CSV table of C-alpha atoms in Angstrom, one decimal:
chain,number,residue,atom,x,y,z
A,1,UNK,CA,0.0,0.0,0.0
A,2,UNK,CA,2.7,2.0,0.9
A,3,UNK,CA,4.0,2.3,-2.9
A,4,UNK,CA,0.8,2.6,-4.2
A,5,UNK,CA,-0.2,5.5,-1.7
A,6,UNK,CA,3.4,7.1,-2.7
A,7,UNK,CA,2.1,6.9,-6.7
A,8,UNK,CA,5.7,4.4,-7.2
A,9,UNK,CA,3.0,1.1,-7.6
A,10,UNK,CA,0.6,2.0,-10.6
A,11,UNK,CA,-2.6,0.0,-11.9
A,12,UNK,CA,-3.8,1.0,-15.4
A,13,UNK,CA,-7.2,-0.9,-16.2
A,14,UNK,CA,-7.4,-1.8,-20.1
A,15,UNK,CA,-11.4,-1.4,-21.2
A,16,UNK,CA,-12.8,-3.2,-24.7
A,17,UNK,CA,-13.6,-0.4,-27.0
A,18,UNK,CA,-16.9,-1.8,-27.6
A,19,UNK,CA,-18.2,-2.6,-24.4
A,20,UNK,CA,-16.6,-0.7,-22.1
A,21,UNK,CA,-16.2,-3.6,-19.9
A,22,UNK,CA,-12.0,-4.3,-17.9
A,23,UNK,CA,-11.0,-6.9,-20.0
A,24,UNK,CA,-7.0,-6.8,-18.6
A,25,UNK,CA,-5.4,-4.8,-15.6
A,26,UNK,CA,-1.4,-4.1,-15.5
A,27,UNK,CA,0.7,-2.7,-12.6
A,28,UNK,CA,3.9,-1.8,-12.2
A,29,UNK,CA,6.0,0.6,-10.7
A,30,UNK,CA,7.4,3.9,-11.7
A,31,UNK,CA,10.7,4.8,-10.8
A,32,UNK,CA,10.8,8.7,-12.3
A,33,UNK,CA,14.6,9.2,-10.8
A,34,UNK,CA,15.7,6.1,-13.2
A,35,UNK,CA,13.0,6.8,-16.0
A,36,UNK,CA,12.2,2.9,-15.4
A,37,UNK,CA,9.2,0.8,-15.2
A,38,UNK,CA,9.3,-2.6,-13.6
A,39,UNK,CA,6.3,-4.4,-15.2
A,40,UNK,CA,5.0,-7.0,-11.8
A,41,UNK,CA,2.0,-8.3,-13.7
A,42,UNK,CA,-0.8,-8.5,-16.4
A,43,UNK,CA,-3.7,-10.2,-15.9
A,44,UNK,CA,-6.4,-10.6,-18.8
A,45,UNK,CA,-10.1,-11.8,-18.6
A,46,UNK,CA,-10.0,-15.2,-19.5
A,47,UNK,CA,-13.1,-14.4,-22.2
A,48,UNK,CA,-10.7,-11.9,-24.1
A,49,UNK,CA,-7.5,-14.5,-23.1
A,50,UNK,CA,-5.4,-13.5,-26.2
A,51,UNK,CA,-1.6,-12.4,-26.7
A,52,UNK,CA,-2.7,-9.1,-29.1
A,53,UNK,CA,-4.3,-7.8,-25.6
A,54,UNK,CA,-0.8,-8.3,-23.3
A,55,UNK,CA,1.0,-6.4,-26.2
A,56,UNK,CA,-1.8,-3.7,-26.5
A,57,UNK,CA,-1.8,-2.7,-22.8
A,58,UNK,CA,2.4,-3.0,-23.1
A,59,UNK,CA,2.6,-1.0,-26.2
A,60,UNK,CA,0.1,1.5,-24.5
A,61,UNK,CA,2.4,1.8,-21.7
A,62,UNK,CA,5.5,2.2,-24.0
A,63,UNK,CA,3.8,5.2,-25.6
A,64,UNK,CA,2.2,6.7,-22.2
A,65,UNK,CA,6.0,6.8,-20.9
A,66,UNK,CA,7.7,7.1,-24.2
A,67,UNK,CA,11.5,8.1,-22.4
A,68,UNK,CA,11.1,4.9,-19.7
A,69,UNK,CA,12.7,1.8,-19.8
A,70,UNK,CA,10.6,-1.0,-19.2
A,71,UNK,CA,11.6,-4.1,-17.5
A,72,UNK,CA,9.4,-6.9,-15.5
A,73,UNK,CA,10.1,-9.5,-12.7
A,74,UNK,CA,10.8,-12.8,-13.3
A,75,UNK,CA,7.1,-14.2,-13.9
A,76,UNK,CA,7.1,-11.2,-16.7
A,77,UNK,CA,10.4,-12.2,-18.4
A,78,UNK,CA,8.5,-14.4,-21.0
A,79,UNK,CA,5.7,-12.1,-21.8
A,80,UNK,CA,7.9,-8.9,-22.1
A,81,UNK,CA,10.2,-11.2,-24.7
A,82,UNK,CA,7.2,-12.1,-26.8
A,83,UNK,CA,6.0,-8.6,-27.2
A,84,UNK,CA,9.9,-7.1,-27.8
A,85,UNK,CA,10.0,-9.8,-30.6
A,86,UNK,CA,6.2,-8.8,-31.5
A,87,UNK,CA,6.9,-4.9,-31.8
A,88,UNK,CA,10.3,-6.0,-33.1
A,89,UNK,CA,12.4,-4.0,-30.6
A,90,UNK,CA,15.6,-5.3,-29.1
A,91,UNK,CA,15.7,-5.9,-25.1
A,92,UNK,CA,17.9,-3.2,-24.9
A,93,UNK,CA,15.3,-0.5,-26.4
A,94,UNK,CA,13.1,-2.0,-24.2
A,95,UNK,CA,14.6,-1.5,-20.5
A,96,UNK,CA,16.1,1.7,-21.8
A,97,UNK,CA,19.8,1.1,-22.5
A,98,UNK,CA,21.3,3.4,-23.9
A,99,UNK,CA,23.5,1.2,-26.8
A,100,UNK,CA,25.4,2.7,-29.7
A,101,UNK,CA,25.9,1.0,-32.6
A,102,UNK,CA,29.3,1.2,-34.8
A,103,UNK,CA,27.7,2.5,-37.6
A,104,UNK,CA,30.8,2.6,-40.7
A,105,UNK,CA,33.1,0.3,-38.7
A,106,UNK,CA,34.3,-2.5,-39.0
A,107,UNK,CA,36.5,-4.1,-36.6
């Protein structure tokens, strides 16, 4: 409660479009001093149980906190890889590190 109260723990509901009905929840917690997310879990309604929906409410939180890293715990691992390789983005992008690339060498 305490990181919740403190606006550190945050829960984003995801409604269908059509019905208006929560059809997924996601919270994680926000870490503005790092510009990090840590992703502790999704959870869907089993009538809408469907991968496109996990990488929707991700993607929405990508965009929502466009200059954040995002990272998840261990139960998250899997479903954070699925959607990198969905949005075809590398881990890196994804938790924020800042990689340069050699561009015109050749070692």
């Amino acid at each position: 409660m305490k990181r919740i109260k403190s606006n550190q723990r945050q829960v984003y509901l995801w409604r269908d479009e059509e019905t208006d009905n929560v059809i997924a929840i996601i919270g994680f917690d926000l870490d503005s001093e790092n510009k990090a997310i840590l992703v502790r879990y999704l959870s869907i309604n089993p009538s809408f149980q469907a991968e496109d929906i996990s990488f929707s409410c991700l993607s929405a939180l990508a965009k929502e906190f466009p200059m954040y890293g995002i990272s998840g715990t261990l139960e998250m691992s899997e479903c954070l890889k699925k959607w990198a390789l969905h949005e075809q983005r590398t881990i890196s992008e994804i938790i924020g590190l800042d990689v340069k690339k050699n561009e015109g060498q050749h070692g």
